[in-house]
Short mmCIF file of C-alpha atoms and ligand atoms in Angstrom, two decimals:
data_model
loop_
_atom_site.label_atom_id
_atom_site.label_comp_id
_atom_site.label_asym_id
_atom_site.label_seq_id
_atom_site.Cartn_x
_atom_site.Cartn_y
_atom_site.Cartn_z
CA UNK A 1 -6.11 177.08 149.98
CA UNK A 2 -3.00 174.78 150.00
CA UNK A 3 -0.71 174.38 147.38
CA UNK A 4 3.23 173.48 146.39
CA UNK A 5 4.95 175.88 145.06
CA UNK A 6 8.47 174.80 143.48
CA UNK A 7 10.30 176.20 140.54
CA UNK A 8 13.63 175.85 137.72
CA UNK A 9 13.13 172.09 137.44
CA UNK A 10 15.30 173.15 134.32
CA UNK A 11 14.01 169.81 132.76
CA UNK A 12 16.80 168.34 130.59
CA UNK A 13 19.39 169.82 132.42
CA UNK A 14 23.53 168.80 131.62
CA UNK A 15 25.52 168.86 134.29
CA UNK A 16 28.90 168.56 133.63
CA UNK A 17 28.13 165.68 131.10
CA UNK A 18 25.42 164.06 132.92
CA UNK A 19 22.04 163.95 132.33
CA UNK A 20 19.75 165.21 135.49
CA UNK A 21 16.58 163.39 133.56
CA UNK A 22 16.91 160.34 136.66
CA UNK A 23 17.15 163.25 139.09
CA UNK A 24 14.53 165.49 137.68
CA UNK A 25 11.99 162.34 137.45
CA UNK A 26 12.88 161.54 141.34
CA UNK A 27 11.77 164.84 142.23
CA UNK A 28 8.78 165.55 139.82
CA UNK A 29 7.27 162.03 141.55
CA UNK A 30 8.13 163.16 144.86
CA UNK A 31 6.26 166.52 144.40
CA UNK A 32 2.83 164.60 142.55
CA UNK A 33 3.18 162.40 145.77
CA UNK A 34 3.20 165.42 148.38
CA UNK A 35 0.23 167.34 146.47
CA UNK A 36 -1.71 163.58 146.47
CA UNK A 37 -0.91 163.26 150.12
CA UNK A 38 -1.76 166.49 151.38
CA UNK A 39 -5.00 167.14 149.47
CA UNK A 40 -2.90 170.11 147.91
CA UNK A 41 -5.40 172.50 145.70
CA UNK A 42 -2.34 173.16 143.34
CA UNK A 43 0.88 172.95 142.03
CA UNK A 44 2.82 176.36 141.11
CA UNK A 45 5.57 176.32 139.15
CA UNK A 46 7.62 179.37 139.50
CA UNK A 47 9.43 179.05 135.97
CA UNK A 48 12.09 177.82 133.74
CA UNK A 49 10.43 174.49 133.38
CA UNK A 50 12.87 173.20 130.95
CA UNK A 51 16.23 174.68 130.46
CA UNK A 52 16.68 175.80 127.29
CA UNK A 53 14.12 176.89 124.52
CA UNK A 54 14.29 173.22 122.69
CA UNK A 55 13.95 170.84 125.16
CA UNK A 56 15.28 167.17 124.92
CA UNK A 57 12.31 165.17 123.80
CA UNK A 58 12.80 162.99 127.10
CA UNK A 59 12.27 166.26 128.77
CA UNK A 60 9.07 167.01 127.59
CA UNK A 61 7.83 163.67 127.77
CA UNK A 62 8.76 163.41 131.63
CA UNK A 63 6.81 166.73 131.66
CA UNK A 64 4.24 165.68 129.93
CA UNK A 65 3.67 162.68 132.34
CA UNK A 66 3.67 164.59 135.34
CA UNK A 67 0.99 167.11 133.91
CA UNK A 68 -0.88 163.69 133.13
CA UNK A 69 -0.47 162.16 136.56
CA UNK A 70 -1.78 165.79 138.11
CA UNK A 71 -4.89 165.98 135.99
CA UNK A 72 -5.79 162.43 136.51
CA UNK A 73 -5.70 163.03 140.21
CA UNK A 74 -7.67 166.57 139.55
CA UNK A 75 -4.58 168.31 140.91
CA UNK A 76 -4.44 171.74 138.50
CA UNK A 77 -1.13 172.68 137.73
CA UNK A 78 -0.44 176.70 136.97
CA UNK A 79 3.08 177.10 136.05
CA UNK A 80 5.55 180.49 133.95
CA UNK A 81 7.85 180.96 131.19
CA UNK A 82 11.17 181.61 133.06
CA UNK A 83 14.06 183.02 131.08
CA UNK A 84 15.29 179.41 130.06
CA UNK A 85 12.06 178.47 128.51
CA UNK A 86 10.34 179.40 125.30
CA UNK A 87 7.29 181.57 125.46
CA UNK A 88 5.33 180.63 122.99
CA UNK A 89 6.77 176.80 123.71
CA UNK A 90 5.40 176.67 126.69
CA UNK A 91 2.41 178.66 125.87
CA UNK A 92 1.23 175.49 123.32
CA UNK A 93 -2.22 174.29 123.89
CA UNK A 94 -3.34 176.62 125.91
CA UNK A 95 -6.66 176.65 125.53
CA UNK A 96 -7.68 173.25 125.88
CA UNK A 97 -5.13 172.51 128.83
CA UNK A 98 -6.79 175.11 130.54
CA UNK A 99 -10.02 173.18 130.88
CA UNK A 100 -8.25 170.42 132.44
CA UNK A 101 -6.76 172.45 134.95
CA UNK A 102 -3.02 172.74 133.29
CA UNK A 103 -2.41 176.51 133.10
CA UNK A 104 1.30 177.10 131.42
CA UNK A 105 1.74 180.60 130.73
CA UNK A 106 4.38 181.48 128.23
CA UNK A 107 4.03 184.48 126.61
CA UNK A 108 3.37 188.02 128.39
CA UNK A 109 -0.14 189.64 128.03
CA UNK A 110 -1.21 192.72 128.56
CA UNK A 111 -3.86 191.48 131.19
CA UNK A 112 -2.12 188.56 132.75
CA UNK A 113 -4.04 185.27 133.10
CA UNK A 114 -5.25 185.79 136.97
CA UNK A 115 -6.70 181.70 138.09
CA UNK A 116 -9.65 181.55 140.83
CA UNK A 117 -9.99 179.40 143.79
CA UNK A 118 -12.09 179.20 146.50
CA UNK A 119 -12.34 178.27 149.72
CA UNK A 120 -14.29 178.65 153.40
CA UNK A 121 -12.93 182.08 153.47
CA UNK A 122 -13.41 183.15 149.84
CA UNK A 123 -11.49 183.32 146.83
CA UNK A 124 -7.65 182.90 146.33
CA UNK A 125 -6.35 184.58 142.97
CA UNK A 126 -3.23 183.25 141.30
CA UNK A 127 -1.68 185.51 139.01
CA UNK A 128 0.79 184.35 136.18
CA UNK A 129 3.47 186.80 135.15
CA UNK A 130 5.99 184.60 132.81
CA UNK A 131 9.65 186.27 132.63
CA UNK A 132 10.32 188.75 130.02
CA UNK A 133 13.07 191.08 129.78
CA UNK A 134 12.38 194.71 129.82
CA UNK A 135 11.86 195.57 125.86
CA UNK A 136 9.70 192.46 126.16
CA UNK A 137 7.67 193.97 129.06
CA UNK A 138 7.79 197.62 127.57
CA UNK A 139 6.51 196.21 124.01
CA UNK A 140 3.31 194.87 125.47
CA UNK A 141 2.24 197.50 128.95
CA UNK A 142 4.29 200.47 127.90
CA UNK A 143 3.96 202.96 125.21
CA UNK A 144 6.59 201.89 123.23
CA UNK A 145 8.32 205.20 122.97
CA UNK A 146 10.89 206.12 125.06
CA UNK A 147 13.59 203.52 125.79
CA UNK A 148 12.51 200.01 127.35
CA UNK A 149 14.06 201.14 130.97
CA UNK A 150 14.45 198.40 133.65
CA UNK A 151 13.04 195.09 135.17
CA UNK A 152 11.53 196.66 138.09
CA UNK A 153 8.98 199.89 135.52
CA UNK A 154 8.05 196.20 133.77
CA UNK A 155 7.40 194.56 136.84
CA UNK A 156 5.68 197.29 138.10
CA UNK A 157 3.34 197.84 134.94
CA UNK A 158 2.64 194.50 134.58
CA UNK A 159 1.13 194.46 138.10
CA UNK A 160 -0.85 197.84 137.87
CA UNK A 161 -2.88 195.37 135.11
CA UNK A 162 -3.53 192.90 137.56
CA UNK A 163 -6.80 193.10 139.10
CA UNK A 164 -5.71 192.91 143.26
CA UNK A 165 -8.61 193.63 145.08
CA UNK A 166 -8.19 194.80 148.73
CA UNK A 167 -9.63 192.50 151.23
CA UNK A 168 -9.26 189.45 148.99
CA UNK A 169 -6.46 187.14 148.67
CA UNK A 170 -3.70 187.08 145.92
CA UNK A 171 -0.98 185.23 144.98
CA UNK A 172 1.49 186.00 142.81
CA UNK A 173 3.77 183.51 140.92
CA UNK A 174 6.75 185.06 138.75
CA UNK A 175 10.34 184.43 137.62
CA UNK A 176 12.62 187.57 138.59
CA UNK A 177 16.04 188.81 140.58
CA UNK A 178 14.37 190.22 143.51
CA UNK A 179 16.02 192.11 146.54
CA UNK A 180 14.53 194.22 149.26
CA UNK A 181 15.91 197.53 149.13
CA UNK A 182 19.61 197.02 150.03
CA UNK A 183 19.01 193.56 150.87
CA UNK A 184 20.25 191.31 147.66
CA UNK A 185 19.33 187.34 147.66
CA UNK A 186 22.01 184.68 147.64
CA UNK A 187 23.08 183.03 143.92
CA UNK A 188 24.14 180.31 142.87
CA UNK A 189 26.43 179.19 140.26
CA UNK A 190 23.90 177.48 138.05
CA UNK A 191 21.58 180.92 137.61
CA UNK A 192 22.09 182.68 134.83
CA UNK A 193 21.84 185.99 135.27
CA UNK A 194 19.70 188.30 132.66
CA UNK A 195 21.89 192.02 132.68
CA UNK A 196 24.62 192.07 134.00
CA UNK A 197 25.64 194.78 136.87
CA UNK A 198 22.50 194.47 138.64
CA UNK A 199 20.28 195.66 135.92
CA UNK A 200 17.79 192.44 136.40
CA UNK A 201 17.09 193.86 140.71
CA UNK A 202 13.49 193.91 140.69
CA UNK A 203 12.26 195.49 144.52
CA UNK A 204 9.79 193.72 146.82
CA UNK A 205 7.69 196.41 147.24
CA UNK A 206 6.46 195.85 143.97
CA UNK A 207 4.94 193.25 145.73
CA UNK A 208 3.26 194.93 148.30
CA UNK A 209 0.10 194.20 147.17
CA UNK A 210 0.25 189.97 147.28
CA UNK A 211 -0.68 187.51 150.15
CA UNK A 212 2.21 184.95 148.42
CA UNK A 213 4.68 185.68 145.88
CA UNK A 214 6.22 182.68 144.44
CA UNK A 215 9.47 183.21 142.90
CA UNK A 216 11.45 181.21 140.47
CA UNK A 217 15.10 182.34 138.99
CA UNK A 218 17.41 181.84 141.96
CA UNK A 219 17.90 178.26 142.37
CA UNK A 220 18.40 178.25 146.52
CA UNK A 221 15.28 178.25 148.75
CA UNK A 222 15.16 181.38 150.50
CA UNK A 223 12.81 184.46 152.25
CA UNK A 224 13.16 187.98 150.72
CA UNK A 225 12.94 190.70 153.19
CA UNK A 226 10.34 190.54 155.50
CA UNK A 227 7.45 190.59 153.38
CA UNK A 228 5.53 186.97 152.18
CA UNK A 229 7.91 186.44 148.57
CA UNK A 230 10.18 183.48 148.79
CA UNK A 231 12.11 181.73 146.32
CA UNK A 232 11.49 177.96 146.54
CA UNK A 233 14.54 176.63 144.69
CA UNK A 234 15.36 174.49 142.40
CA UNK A 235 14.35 170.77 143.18
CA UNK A 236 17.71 169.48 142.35
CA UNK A 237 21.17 170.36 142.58
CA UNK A 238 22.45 172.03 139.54
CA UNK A 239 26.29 173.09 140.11
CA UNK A 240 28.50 172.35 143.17
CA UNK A 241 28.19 176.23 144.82
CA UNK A 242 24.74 174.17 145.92
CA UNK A 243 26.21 170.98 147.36
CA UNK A 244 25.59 172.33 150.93
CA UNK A 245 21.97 172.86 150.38
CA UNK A 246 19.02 170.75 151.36
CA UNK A 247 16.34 170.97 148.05
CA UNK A 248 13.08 171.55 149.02
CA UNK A 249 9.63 172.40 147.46
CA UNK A 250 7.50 174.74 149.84
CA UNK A 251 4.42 173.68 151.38
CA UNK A 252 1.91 176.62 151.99
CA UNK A 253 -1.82 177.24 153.44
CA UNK A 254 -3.77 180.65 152.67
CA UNK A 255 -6.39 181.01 155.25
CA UNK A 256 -8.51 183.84 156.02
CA UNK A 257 -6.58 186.57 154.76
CA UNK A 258 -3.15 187.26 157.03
CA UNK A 259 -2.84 183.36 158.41
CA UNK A 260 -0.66 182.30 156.37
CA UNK A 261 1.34 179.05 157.03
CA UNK A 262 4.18 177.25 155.52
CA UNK A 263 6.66 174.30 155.41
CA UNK A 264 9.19 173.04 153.75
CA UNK A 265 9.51 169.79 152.52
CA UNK A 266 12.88 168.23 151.74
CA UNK A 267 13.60 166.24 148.51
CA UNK A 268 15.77 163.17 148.92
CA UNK A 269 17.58 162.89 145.73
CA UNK A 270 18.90 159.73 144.01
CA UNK A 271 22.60 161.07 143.58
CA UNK A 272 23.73 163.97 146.06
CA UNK A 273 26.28 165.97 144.65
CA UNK A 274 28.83 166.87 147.28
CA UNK A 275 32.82 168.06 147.22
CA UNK A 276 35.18 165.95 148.71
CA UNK A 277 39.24 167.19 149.43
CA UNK A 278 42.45 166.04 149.95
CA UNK A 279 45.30 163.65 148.51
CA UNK A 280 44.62 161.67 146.21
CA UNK A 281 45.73 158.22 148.11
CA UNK A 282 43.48 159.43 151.01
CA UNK A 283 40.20 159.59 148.66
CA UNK A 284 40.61 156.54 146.90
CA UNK A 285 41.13 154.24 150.61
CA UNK A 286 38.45 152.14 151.54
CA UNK A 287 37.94 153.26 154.91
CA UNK A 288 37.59 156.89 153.46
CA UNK A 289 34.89 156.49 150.35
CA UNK A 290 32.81 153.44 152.32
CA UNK A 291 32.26 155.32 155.60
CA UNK A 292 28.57 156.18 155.37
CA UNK A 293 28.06 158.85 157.78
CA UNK A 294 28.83 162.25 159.37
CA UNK A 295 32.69 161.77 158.54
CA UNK A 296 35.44 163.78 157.97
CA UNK A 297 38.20 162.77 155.62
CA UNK A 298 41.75 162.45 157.56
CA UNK A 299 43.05 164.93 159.91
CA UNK A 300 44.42 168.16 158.35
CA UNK A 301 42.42 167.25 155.56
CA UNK A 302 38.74 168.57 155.70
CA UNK A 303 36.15 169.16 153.02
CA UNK A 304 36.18 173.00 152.54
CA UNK A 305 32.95 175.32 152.96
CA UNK A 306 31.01 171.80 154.29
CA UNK A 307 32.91 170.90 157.51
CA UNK A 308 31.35 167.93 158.72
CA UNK A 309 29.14 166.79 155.67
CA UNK A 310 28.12 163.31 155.91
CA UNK A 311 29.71 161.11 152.97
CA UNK A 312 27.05 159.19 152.44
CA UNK A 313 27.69 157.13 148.96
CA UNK A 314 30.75 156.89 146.53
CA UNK A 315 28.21 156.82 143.13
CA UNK A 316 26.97 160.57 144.30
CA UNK A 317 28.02 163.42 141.67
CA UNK A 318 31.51 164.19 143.07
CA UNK A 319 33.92 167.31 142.66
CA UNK A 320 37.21 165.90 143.96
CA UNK A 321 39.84 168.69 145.20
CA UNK A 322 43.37 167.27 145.05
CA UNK A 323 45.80 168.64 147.29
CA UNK A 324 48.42 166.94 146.04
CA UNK A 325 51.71 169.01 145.26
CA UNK A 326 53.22 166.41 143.11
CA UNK A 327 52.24 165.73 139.48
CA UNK A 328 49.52 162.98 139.04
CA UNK A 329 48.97 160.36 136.19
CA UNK A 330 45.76 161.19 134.79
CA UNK A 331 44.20 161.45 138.28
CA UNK A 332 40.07 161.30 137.15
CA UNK A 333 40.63 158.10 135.78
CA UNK A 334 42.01 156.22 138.81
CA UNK A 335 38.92 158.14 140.84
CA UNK A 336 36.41 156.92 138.61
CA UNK A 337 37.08 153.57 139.61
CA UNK A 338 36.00 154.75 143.04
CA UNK A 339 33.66 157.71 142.34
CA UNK A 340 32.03 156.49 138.92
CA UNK A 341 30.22 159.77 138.78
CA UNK A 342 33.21 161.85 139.47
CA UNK A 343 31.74 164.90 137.51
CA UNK A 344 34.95 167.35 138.17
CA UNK A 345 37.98 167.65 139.28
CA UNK A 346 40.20 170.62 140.56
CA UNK A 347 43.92 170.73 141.31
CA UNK A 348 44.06 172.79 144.14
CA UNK A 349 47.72 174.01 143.42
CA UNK A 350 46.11 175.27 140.31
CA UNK A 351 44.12 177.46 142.00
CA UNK A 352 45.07 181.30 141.88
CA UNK A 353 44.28 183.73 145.17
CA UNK A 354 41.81 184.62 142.95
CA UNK A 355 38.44 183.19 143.87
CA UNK A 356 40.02 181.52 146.55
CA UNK A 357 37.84 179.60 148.87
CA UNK A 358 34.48 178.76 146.20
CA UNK A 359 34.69 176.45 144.33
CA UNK A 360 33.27 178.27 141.66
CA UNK A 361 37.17 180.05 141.21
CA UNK A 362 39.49 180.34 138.54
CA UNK A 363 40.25 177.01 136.99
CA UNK A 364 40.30 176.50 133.28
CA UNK A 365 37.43 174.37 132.77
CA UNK A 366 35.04 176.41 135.08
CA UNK A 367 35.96 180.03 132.70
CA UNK A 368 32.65 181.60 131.34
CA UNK A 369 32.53 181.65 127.47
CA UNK A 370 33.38 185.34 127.49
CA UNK A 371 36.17 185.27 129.65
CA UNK A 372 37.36 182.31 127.29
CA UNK A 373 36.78 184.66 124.24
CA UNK A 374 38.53 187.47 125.78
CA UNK A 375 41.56 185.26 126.68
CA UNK A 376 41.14 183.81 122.65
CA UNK A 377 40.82 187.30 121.58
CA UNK A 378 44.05 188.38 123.21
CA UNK A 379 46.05 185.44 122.72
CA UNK A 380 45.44 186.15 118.58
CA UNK A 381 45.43 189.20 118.41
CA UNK A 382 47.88 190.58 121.20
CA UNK A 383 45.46 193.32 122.07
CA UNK A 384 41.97 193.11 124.17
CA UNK A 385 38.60 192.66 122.78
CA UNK A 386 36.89 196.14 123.20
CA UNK A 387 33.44 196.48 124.73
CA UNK A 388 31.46 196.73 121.22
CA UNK A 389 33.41 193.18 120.54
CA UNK A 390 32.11 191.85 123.69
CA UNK A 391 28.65 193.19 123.64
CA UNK A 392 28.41 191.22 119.91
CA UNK A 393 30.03 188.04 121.52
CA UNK A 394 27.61 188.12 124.56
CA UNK A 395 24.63 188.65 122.51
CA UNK A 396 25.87 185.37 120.74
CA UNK A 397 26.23 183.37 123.70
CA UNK A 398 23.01 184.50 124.83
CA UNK A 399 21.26 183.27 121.44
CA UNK A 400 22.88 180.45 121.22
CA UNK A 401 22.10 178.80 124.63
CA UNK A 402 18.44 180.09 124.44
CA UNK A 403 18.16 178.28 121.52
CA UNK A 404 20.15 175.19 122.93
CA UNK A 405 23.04 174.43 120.78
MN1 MN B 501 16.68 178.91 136.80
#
């Protein structure tokens, strides 16, 4: 059996103001064409398919095209609930869509919808376990008395239901933080993490029991511990901690059980997003923002964390670093008529220790809504918020970007 597995195309994405509909389109068609072209036997989507409950309508109609381009071309689709989507959102139609092939599992069931295929060496099973946080997990396997413990009992019931026979082949596709014992997986800035402390750690061994485990929730392609469970990645680049990475769906043949082979395939997207550095008269010459390839802005002057990164086109999604010391006259402005897509910009001398060296530090705009309302909080009030204060104001945020607004 052959198949793509990908995962967070977080359809309907806004990144810093701009759409990633273009983007998202590029690499939805890019994926259809690579299951045509290789005869793939499916498509798994590893979760958050959208990324928020309410989707743009755009959104779901470039989803709904793709799912019409894959059953047309008898290509079934079997894709999760991540913790962006809706459940029961993505769980519509199930029934019928099922018969054409289009298996979207939203909500969590006590037996998990388990998908057949076959092949010269016998049957493949695909098992769907959609995201849910612990209560969720607890309401439906456990026995709903004692307190809904962690990520990793849920996990863990949830596959005890599954029917894994030895000898045959399984595959596993779910949507979870997952590290191997001590090991931990790399993040990105554009994952939003469910608990906070390391509450969401689910452990591979869980997983034990699966020829493939394909993993949505961390949006950087990468192998977790030694075992067969990879995260593909998101297909496009979602925050600027990911302009060094290549975007890639993964490629991957089940033969007779233990030959397993894989690939990945790199997306090519229409706008890279890639951080550029240094004065402000240096970015905005000529001979800096046409050079094409493999070039490094002027000595003294190099693009931090991405030494040598080619440059290849001024309309990319940009996050320009100033290093200028001296006060600038509204500085985006006279680099959007160089960099029209100039999506941020930091003032280096802004920049406290703290942080120091990501991108992802401590400038105003790039603050998380808490650490805004604690600064709010104590700027009004001359005292900090205390943690029952905080626990109410996450609980907000949390609501209110599930449900979009
Ligand atoms: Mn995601």
């Amino acid at each position: 059996m052959k198949f793509i597995h990908t995962g967070d195309l977080h359809i309907g994405k806004i990144v810093n103001g701009f759409s990633m509909l273009e983007e998202q389109k590029r690499a939805l068609d890019a994926i259809f064409t690579l299951a045509e072209e290789t005869c793939a036997d499916a498509v798994l989507i590893a979760g958050d398919i959208y990324d928020r409950a309410i989707p743009p309508k755009e959104g779901v109609s470039l989803f709904d095209g793709f799912l019409g381009r894959c059953t047309e071309a008898g290509i079934p689709v079997l894709g999760i609930a991540g913790n962006h989507d809706s459940p029961e959102r993505i769980s519509f139609a199930e029934v019928p869509l099922k018969r054409q092939g289009i298996y979207l599992e939203g909500v969590l069931k006590g037996s998990p919808t388990a998908v057949c295929f076959s092949d010269e060496w016998g049957t493949v099973t695909v098992h769907l376990l959609p995201f849910a946080g612990p209560a969720g997990m607890k309401a439906v396997f456990g026995d709903g008395e004692s307190d809904a413990e962690g990520f990793s009992e849920g996990v863990q019931n949830a596959v005890k239901r599954m029917q894994v026979s030895d000898g045959e082949r399984h595959i596993l596709v779910t949507h979870h933080f997952v590290g191997d014992g001590e090991w931990q997986p790399e993040v990105c800035d554009s994952e939003s993490r469910t608990a906070v402390g390391g509450a969401d750690l689910v452990d591979a061994s869980l997983f034990d029991a699966f020829d493939y485990t394909a993993l949505g929730h961390l949006h950087r392609a990468q192998k977790v511990g030694e075992r067969p469970i990879y995260y593909s990645g998101s297909p496009v680049k979602y925050s600027f901690s990911e302009a060094n990475q290549r975007k890639s769906v993964y490629l991957v043949e089940l033969r007779e059980k233990g030959n397993l082979t894989m690939e990945r395939r790199f997306l090519t997207p229409i706008h890279d997003m890639r951080i550029i550095r240094g004065p402000m008269m240096e970015l905005m010459k000529p001979e800096v923002y046409t050079l094409p390839h493999e070039v490094r802005l002027p000595a003294g002057h190099e693009l931090r964390d991405a030494p040598g990164y080619t440059l290849p086109h001024r309309e990319d999604y940009i996050c320009a670093v100033l290093t200028d010391e001296e006060e600038l006259l509204d500085p985006a402005e006279s680099l959007r008529a160089v960099y029209p897509n100039l999506m941020q910009l930091v003032l280096e001398k802004n920049l406290t220790g703290e942080g120091e060296g990501t991108f992802s530090g401590r400038t105003r705009e790039r603050k998380s809504p808490e650490e805004l309302f604690a600064e709010f909080f104590r700027e009004v009030t001359g005292r900090e918020a205390d943690e029952a204060r905080l626990c109410a104001m996450r609980e907000a945020i949390e609501w209110a970007e599930k449900e979009g607004l």
